[in-house]
Short mmCIF file of C-alpha atoms and ligand atoms in Angstrom, two decimals:
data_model
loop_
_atom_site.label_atom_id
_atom_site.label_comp_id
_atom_site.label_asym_id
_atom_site.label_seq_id
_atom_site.Cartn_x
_atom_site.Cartn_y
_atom_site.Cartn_z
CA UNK A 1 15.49 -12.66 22.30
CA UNK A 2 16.60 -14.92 19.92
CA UNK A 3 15.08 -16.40 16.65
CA UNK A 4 16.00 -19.35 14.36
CA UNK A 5 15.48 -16.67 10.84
CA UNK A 6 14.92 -13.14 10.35
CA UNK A 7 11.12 -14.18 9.34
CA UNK A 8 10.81 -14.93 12.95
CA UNK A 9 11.64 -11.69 14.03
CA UNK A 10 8.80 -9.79 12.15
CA UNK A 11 6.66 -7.99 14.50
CA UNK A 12 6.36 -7.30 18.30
CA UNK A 13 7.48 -3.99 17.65
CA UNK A 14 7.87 -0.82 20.09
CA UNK A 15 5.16 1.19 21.43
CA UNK A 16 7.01 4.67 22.41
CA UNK A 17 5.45 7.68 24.06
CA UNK A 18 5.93 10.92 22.20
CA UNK A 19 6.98 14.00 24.28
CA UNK A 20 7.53 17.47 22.79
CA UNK A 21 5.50 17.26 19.15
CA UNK A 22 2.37 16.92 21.56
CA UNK A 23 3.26 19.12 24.41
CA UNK A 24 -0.45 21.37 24.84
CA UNK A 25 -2.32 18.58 24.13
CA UNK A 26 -4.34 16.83 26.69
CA UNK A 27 -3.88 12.85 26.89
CA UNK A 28 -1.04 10.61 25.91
CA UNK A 29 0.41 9.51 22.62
CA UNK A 30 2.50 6.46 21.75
CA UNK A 31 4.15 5.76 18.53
CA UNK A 32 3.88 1.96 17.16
CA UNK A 33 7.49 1.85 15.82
CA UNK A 34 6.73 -0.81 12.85
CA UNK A 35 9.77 0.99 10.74
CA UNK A 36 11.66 -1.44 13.06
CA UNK A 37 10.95 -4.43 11.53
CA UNK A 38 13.82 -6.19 10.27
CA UNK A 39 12.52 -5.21 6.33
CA UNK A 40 12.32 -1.57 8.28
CA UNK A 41 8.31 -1.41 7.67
CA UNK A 42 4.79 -2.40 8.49
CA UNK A 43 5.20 -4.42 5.40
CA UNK A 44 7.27 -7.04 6.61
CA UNK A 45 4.03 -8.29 8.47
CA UNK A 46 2.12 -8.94 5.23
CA UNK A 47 4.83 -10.27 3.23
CA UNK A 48 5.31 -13.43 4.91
CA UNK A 49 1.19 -13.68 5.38
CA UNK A 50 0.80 -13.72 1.57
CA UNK A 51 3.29 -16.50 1.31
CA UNK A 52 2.25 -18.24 3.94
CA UNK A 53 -1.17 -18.05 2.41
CA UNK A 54 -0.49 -18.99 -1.18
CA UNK A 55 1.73 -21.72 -0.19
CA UNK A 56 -0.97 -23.45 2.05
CA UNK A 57 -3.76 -23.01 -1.23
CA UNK A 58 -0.82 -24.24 -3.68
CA UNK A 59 -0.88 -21.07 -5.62
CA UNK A 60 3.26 -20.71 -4.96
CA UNK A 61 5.62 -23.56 -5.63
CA UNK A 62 8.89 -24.36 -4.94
CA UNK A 63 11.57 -22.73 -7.17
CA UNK A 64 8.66 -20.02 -7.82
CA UNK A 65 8.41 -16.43 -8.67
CA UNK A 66 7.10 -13.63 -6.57
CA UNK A 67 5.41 -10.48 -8.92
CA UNK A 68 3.76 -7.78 -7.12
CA UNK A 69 3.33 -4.15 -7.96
CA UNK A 70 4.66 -2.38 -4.52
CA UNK A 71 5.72 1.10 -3.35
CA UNK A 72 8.90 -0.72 -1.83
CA UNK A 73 8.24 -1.49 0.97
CA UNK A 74 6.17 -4.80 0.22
CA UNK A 75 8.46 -5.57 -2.02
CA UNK A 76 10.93 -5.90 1.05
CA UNK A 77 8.80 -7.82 3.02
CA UNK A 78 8.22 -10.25 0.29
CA UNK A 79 12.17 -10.27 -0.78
CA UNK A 80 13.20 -11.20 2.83
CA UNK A 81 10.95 -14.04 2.77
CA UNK A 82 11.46 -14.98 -0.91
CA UNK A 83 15.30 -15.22 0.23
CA UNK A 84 14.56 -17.50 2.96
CA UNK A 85 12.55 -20.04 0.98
CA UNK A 86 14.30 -19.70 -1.93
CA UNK A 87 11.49 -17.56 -4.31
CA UNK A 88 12.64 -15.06 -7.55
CA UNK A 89 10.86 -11.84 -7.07
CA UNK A 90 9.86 -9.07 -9.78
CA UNK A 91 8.87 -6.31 -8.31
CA UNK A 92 6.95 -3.40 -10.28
CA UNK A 93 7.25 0.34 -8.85
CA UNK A 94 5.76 3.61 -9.84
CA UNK A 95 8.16 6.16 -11.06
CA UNK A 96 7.25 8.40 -7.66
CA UNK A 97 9.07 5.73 -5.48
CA UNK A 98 12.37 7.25 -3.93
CA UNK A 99 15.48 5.83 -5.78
CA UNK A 100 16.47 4.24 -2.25
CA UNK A 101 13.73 1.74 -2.45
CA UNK A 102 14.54 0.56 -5.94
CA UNK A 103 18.05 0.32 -5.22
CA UNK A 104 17.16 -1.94 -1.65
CA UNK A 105 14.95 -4.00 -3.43
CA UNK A 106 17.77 -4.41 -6.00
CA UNK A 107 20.10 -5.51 -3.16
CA UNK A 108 17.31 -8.22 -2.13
CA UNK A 109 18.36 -9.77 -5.55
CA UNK A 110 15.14 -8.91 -6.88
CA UNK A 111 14.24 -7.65 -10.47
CA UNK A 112 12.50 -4.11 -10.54
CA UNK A 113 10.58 -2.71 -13.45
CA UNK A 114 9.98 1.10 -12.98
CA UNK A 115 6.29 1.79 -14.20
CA UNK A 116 4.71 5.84 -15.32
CA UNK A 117 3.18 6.64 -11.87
CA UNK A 118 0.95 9.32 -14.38
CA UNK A 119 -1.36 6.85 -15.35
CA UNK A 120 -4.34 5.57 -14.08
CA UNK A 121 -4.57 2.45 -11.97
CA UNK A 122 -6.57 0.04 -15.52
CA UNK A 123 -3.73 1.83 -17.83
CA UNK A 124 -1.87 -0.95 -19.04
CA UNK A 125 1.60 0.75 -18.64
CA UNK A 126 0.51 1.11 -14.62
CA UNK A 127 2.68 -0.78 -12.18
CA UNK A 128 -0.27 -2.58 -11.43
CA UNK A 129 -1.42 -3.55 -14.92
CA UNK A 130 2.18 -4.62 -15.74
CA UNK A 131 2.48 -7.16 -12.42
CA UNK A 132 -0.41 -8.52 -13.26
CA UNK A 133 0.37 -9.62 -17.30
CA UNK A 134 3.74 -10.56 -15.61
CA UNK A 135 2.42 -12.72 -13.47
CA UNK A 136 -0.12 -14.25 -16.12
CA UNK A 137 2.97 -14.53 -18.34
CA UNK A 138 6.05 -16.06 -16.41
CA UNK A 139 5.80 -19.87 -15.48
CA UNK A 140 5.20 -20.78 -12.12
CA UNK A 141 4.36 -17.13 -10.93
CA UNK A 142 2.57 -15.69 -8.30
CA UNK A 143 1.15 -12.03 -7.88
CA UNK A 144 -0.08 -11.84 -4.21
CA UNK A 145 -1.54 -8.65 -5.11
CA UNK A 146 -1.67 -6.84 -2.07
CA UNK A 147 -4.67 -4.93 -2.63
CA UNK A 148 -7.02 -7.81 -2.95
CA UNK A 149 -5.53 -10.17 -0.99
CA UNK A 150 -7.47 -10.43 2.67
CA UNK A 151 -4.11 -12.08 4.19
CA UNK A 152 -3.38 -8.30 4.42
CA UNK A 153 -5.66 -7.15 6.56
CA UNK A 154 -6.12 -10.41 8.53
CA UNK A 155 -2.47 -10.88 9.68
CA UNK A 156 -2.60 -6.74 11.17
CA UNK A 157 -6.19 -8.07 12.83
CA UNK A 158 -3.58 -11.30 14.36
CA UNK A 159 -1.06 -9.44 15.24
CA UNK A 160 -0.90 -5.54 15.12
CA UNK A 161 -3.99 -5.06 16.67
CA UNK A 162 -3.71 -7.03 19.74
CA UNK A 163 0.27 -5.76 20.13
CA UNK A 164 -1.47 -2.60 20.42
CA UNK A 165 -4.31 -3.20 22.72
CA UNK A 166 -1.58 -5.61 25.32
CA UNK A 167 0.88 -2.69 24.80
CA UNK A 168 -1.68 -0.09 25.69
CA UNK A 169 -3.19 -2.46 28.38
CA UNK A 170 -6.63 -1.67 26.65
CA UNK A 171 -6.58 1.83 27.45
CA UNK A 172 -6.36 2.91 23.65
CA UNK A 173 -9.21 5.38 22.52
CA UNK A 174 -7.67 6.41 19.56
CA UNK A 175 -5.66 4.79 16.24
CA UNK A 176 -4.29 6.78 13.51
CA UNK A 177 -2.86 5.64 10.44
CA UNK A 178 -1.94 6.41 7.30
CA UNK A 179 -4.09 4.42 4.28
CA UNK A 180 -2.65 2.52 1.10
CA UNK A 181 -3.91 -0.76 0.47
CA UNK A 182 -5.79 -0.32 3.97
CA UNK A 183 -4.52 -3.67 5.39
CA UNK A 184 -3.23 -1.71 8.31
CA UNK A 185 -5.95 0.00 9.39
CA UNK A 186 -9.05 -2.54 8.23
CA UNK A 187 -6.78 -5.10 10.76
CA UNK A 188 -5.69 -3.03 13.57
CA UNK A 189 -9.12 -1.47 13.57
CA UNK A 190 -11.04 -4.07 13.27
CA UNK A 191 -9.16 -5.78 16.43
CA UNK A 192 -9.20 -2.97 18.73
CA UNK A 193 -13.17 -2.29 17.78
CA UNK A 194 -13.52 -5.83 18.64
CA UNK A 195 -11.92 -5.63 21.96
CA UNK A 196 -14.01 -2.19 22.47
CA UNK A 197 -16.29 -0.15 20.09
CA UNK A 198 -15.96 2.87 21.47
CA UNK A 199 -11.89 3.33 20.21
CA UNK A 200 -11.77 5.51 17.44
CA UNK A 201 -9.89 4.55 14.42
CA UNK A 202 -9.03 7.63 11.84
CA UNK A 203 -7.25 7.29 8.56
CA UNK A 204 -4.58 10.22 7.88
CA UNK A 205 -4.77 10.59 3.99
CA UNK A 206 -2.59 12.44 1.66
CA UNK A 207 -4.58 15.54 -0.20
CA UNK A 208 -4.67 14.84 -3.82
CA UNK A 209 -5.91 10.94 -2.57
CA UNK A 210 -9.60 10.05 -3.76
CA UNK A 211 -9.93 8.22 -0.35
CA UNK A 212 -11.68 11.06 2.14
CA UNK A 213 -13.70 12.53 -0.31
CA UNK A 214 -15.59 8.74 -0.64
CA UNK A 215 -15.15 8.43 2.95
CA UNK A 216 -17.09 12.25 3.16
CA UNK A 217 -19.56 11.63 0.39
CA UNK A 218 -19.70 8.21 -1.38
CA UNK A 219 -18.52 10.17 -4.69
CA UNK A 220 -15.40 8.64 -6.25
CA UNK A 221 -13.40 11.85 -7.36
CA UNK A 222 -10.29 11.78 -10.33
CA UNK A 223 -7.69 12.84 -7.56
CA UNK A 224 -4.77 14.82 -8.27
CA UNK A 225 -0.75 13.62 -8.22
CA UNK A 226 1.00 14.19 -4.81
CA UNK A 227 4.23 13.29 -3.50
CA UNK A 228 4.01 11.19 -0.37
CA UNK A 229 4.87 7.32 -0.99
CA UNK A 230 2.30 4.75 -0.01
CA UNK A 231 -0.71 5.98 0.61
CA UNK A 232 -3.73 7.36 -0.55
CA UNK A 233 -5.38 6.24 -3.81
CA UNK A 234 -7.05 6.90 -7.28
CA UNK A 235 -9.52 4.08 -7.06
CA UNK A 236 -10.52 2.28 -3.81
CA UNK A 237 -8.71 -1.34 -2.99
CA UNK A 238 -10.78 -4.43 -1.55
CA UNK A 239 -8.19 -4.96 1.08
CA UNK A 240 -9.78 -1.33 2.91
CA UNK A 241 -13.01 -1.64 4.86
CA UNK A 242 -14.28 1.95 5.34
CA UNK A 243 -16.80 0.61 7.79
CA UNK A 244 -14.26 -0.18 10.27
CA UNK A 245 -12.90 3.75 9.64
CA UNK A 246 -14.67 6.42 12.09
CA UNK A 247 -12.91 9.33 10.22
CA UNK A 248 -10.52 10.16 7.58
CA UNK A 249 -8.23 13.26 7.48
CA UNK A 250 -6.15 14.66 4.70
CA UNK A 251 -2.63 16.26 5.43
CA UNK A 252 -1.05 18.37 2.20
CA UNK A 253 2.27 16.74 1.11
CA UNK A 254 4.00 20.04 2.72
CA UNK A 255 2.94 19.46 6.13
CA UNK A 256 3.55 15.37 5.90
CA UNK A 257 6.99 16.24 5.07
CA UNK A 258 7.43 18.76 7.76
CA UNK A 259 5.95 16.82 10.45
CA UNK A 260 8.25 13.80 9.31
CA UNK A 261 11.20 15.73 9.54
CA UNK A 262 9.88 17.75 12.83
CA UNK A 263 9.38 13.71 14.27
CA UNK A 264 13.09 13.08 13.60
CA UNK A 265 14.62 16.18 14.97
CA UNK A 266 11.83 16.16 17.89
CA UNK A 267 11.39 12.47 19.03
CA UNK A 268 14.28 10.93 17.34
CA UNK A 269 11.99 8.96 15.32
CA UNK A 270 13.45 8.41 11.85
CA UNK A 271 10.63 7.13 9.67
CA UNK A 272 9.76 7.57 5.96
CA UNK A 273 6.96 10.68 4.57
CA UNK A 274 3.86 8.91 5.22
CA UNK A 275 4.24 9.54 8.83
CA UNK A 276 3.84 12.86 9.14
CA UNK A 277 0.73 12.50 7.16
CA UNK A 278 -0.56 10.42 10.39
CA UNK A 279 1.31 12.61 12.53
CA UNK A 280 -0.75 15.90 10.93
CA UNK A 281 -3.99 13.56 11.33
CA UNK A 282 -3.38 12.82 14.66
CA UNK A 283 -2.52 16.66 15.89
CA UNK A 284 -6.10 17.30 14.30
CA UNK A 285 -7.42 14.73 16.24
CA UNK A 286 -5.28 15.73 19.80
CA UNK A 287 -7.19 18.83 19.39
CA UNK A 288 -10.27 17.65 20.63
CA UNK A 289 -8.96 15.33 23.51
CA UNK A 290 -9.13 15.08 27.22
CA UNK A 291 -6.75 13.54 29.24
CA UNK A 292 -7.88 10.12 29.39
CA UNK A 293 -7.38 9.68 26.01
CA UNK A 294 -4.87 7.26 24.91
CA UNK A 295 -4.03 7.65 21.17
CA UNK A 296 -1.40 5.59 19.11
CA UNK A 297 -0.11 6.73 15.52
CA UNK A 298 1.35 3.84 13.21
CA UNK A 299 4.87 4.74 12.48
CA UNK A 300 5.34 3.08 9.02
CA UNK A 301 8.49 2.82 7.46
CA UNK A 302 11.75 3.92 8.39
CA UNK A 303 13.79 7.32 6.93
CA UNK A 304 16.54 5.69 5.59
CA UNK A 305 14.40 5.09 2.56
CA UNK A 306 14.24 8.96 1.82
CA UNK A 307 17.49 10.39 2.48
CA UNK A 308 16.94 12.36 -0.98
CA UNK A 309 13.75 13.81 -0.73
CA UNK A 310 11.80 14.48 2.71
CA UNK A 311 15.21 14.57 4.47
CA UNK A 312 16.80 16.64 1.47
CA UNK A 313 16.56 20.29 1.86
CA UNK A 314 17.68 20.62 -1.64
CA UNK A 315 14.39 18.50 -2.94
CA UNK A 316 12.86 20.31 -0.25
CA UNK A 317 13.25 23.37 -1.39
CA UNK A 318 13.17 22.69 -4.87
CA UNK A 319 9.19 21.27 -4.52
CA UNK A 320 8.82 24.86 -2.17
CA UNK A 321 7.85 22.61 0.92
CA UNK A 322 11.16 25.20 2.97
CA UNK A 323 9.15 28.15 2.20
CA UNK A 324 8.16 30.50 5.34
CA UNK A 325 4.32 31.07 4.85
CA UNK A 326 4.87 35.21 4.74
CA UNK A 327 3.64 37.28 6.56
CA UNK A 328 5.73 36.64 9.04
CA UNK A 329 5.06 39.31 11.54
CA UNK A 330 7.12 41.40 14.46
CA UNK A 331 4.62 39.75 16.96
CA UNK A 332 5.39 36.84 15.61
CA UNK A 333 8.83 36.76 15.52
CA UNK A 334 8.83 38.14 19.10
CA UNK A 335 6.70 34.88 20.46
CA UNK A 336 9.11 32.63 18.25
CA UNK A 337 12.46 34.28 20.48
CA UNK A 338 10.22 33.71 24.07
CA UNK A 339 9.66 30.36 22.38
CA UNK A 340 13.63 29.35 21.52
CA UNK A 341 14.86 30.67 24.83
CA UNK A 342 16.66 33.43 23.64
CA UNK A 343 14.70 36.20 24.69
CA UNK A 344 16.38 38.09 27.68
CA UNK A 345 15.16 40.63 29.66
CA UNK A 346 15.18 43.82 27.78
CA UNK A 347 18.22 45.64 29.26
CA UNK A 348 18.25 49.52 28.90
CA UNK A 349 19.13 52.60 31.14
CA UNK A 350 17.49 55.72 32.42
CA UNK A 351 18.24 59.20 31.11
CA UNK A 352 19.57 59.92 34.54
CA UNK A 353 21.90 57.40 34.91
CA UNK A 354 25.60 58.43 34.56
CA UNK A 355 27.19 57.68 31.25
CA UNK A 356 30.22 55.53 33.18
CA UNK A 357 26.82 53.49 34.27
CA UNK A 358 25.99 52.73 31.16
CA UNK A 359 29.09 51.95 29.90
CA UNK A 360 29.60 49.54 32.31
CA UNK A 361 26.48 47.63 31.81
CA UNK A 362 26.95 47.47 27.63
CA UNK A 363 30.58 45.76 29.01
CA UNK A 364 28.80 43.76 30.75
CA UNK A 365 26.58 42.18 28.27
CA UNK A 366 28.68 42.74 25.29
CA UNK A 367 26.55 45.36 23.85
CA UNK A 368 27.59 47.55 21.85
CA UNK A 369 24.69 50.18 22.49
CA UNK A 370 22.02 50.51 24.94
CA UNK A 371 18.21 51.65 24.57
CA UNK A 372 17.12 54.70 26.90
CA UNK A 373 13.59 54.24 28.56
CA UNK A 374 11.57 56.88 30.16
CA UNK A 375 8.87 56.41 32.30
CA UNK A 376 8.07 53.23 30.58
CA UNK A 377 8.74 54.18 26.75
CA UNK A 378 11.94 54.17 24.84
CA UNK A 379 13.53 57.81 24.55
CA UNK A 380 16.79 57.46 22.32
CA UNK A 381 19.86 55.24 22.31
CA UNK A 382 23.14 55.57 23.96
CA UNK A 383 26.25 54.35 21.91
CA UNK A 384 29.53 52.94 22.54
CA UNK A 385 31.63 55.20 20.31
CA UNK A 386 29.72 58.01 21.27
CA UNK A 387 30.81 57.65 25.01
CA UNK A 388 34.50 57.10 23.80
CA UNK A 389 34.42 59.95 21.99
CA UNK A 390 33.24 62.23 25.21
CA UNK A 391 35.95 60.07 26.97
CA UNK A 392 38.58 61.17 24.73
CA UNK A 393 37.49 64.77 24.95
CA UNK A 394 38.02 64.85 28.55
CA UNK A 395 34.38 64.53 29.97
CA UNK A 396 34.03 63.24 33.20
CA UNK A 397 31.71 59.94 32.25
CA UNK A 398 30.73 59.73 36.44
CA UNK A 399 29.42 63.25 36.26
CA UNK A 400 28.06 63.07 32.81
CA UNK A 401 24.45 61.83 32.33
CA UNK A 402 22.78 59.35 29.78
CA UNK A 403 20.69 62.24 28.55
CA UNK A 404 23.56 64.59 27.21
CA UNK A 405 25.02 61.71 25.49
CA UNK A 406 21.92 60.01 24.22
CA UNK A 407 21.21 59.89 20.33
CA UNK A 408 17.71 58.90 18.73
CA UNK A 409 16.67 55.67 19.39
CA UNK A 410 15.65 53.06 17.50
CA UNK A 411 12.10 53.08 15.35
CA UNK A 412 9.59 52.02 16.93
CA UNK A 413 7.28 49.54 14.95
CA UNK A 414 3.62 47.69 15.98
CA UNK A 415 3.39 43.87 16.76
CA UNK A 416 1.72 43.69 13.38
CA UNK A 417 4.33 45.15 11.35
CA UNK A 418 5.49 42.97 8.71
CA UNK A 419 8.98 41.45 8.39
CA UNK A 420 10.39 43.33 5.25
CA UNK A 421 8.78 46.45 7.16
CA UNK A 422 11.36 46.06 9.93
CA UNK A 423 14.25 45.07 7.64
CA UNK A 424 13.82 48.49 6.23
CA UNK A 425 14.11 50.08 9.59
CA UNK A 426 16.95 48.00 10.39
CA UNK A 427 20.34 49.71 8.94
CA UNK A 428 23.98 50.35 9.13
CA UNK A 429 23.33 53.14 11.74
CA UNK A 430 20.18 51.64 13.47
CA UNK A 431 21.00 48.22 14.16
CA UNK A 432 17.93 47.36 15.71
CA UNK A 433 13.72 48.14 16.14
CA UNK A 434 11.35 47.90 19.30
CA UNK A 435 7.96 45.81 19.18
CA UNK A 436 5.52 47.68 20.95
CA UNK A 437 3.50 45.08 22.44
CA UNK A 438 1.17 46.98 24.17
CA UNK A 439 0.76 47.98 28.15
CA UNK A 440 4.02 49.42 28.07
CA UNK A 441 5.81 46.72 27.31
CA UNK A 442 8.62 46.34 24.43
CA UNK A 443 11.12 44.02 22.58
CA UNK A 444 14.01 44.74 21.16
CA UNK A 445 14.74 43.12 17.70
CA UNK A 446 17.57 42.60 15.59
CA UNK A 447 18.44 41.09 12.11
CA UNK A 448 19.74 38.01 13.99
CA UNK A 449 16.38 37.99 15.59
CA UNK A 450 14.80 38.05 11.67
CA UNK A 451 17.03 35.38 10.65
CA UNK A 452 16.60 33.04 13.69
CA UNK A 453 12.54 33.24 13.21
CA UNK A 454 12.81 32.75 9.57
CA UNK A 455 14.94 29.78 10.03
CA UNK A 456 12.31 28.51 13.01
CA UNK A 457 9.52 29.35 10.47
CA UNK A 458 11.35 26.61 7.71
CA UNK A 459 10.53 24.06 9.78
CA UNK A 460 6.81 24.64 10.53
CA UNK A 461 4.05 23.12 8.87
CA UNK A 462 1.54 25.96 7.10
N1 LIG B 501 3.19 4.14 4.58
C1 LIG B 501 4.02 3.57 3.70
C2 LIG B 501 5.36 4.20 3.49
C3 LIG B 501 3.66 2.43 2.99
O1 LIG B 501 4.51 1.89 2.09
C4 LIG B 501 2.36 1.87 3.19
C5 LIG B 501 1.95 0.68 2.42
N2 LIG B 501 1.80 0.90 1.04
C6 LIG B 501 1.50 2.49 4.10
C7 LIG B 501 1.97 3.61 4.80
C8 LIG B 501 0.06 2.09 4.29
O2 LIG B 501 -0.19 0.82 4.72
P1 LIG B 501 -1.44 0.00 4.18
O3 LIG B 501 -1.13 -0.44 2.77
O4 LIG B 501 -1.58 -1.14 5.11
O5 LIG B 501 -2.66 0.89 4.18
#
């Protein structure tokens, strides 16, 4: 393909099928990579619209300047075209906005003005309040103001929407996608509904956001702060059309930024926070489908943009998002070692086996002890140094069996036991516990079992 700007190359972007983060869930999923877009976001499509748009009506002149309050990633869609057609930008951000977007917009040559993101949206000292007397102020300005302006919506109803429906050969049934100004989803979903009713389109939300609970109830709540970027609201913009909406979901910041970073490791999709918000939506919503469903999830903006917070495990940890949800149980970390692989058959001997049996087997598997099972249940433990120390006294380890040379075994403890209750059976001396599970079955844990599920459990969302 080749293009005659980098304006030209906004849109047609990927749809990609997702594999593992949906495996157990009837129908198909695809991914609408628009963090590929050369400004690397879904932006990029209304930048160049809201140009376009003022430049046909005379609101932006030559030699003009570009304000607009943005969470970045407008801003970059309106710097690549302001560098094209030779526009000044000044660009107002809330203080939430990752550093990397700020510094990007910087290297677009535009002017940034960091705003309180504490305040609310009429507060003067708001990033939106402080575009718009910037705009009234500076000669020759324009403030496309993405919230109002209906070139937002309208270019995702020319363009994303049918990309989608083509790309999906009209099989879609189901659009998810995260809501700021609502552009995306007011276009997209009012395309697809227009090509066929019956496809649902659901709005992934952040929890703190005003927007479901007006969805829910017509009430218009206070909302609380959270810490996903771009989406989700205090008030409610012109640009969304909750008619087009069939449902909204909210998705706490913790699981948006666990499902972001479970999307990177999982589908080698690097996109920014406000994807796993759609991607938690969307898991709520594969719940409930059948296999001829057909759902797509807007993939925003791209990762890069975040490198020091979702993809940070120090900010991570710091806002307690890398916290296991406790309590994590011996059941549980059983199913999470069947789950990674690493759960071999349990490997034991009889009491009636010879000791030179035995020893022989631990060599084989690089054990250092073995558990003893009787008729179905554990019985004791046989140990290496134990058996050396029979060797060295001149005992015949062929004739010898496991029972004269067995010690106690190791505690047994329920499926439901708790995980610091097993780290206080686990010791020096007993390096390990059996899970009853039940039917006469049993797993053997050790602390590297503990510390692999606890690490697993990290990455989970609540
Ligand atoms: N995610 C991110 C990271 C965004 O910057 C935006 C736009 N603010 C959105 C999602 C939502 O898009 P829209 O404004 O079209 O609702």
């Amino acid at each position: 393909m080749r293009y005659d700007n980098i304006i030209e190359a906004i849109g047609h972007t990927p749809l990609v099928r997702l594999n593992r983060i949906v495996r157990g869930f009837k129908g198909q999923y695809w991914a609408k990579c628009d963090h590929l877009n050369p400004g690397g976001s879904v932006k990029d499509r209304i930048g160049i619209a809201m140009v376009e748009d003022a430049e046909r009506k005379g609101l932006l002149k030559p030699g003009g300047t570009i304000v607009e309050g943005t969470s970045g990633n407008t801003g970059m869609g309106l710097a690549l075209v302001a560098v094209m057609r030779g526009y000044k930008c000044i660009f107002t951000m809330a203080d939430k906005q990752s550093k990397e977007k700020r510094d990007l917009l910087k290297a677009m040559g535009a002017d940034v003005i960091v705003c309180p993101t504490a305040v609310e949206h009429e507060d003067p000292r708001s990033y939106h309040s402080v575009a718009e007397k910037l705009a009234r102020e500076i000669p020759n300005a324009y403030h496309p103001d993405q919230y109002s302006n209906m070139s937002n919506p309208e270019i995702h109803f020319r363009t994303t929407g049918p990309e989608i429906w083509e790309d999906s050969e009209g099989r879609i049934t189901h659009f998810v996608c995260g809501v700021g100004t609502g552009g995306t989803i007011t276009g997209v979903g009012r395309y697809l509904k227009s090509k066929n009713p019956k496809v649902r389109i659901i709005g992934a939300d952040p929890a703190g956001s005003v927007l479901t609970e007006y969805f829910r109830t017509g009430k218009l709540g206070k909302g609380e702060p959270y810490k996903v970027e771009g989406i989700g609201q205090d008030y409610l913009p012109a640009t969304l059309d909750f008619g087009t909406i069939d449902d909204m979901i909210t998705v706490s910041d913790k699981d948006s930024f666990l499902w972001t970073r479970r999307l990177a490791r999982n589908e080698g999709i690097f996109a920014g926070g406000s994807v796993g918000t759609a991607i938690g939506a969307m898991l709520a919503v594969a719940a409930g489908c059948t296999d001829d469903d057909f759902v797509v999830v807007l993939i925003p903006d791209s990762g890069s943009r975040y490198l020091s917070k979702v993809y940070n495990n120090e900010w991570m940890r710091e806002n307690r998002y890398l916290e296991i949800s406790l309590p994590l149980t011996a059941g549980e970390i059983v199913q999470s070692k069947s789950e990674s692989g690493s759960r071999p058959a349990l490997i034991a001997v009889a009491p009636s086996d010879s000791v030179s049996a035995a020893l022989e087997k631990m060599q084989s598997y690089d054990f250092s002890q073995l558990p003893v099972f009787e008729e179905g249940r554990p019985a004791g433990a046989i140990y290496e140094d134990v058996i050396l120390n029979l060797a060295l006294e001149g005992k015949d380890l062929k004739k010898l069996v496991v029972r004269e040379a067995m010690s106690e075994g190791f505690p047994v403890v329920h499926s439901s036991s708790a995980v610091d209750h097993i780290m206080n059976c686990i010791t020096r001396d007993c390096p390990a516990v059996f899970v009853d599970l039940g039917n006469y079955k049993y797993e053997i844990l050790t602390k590297y079992d503990l510390l692999h599920a606890i690490a697993h459990r990290l990455e989970q969302p609540a």
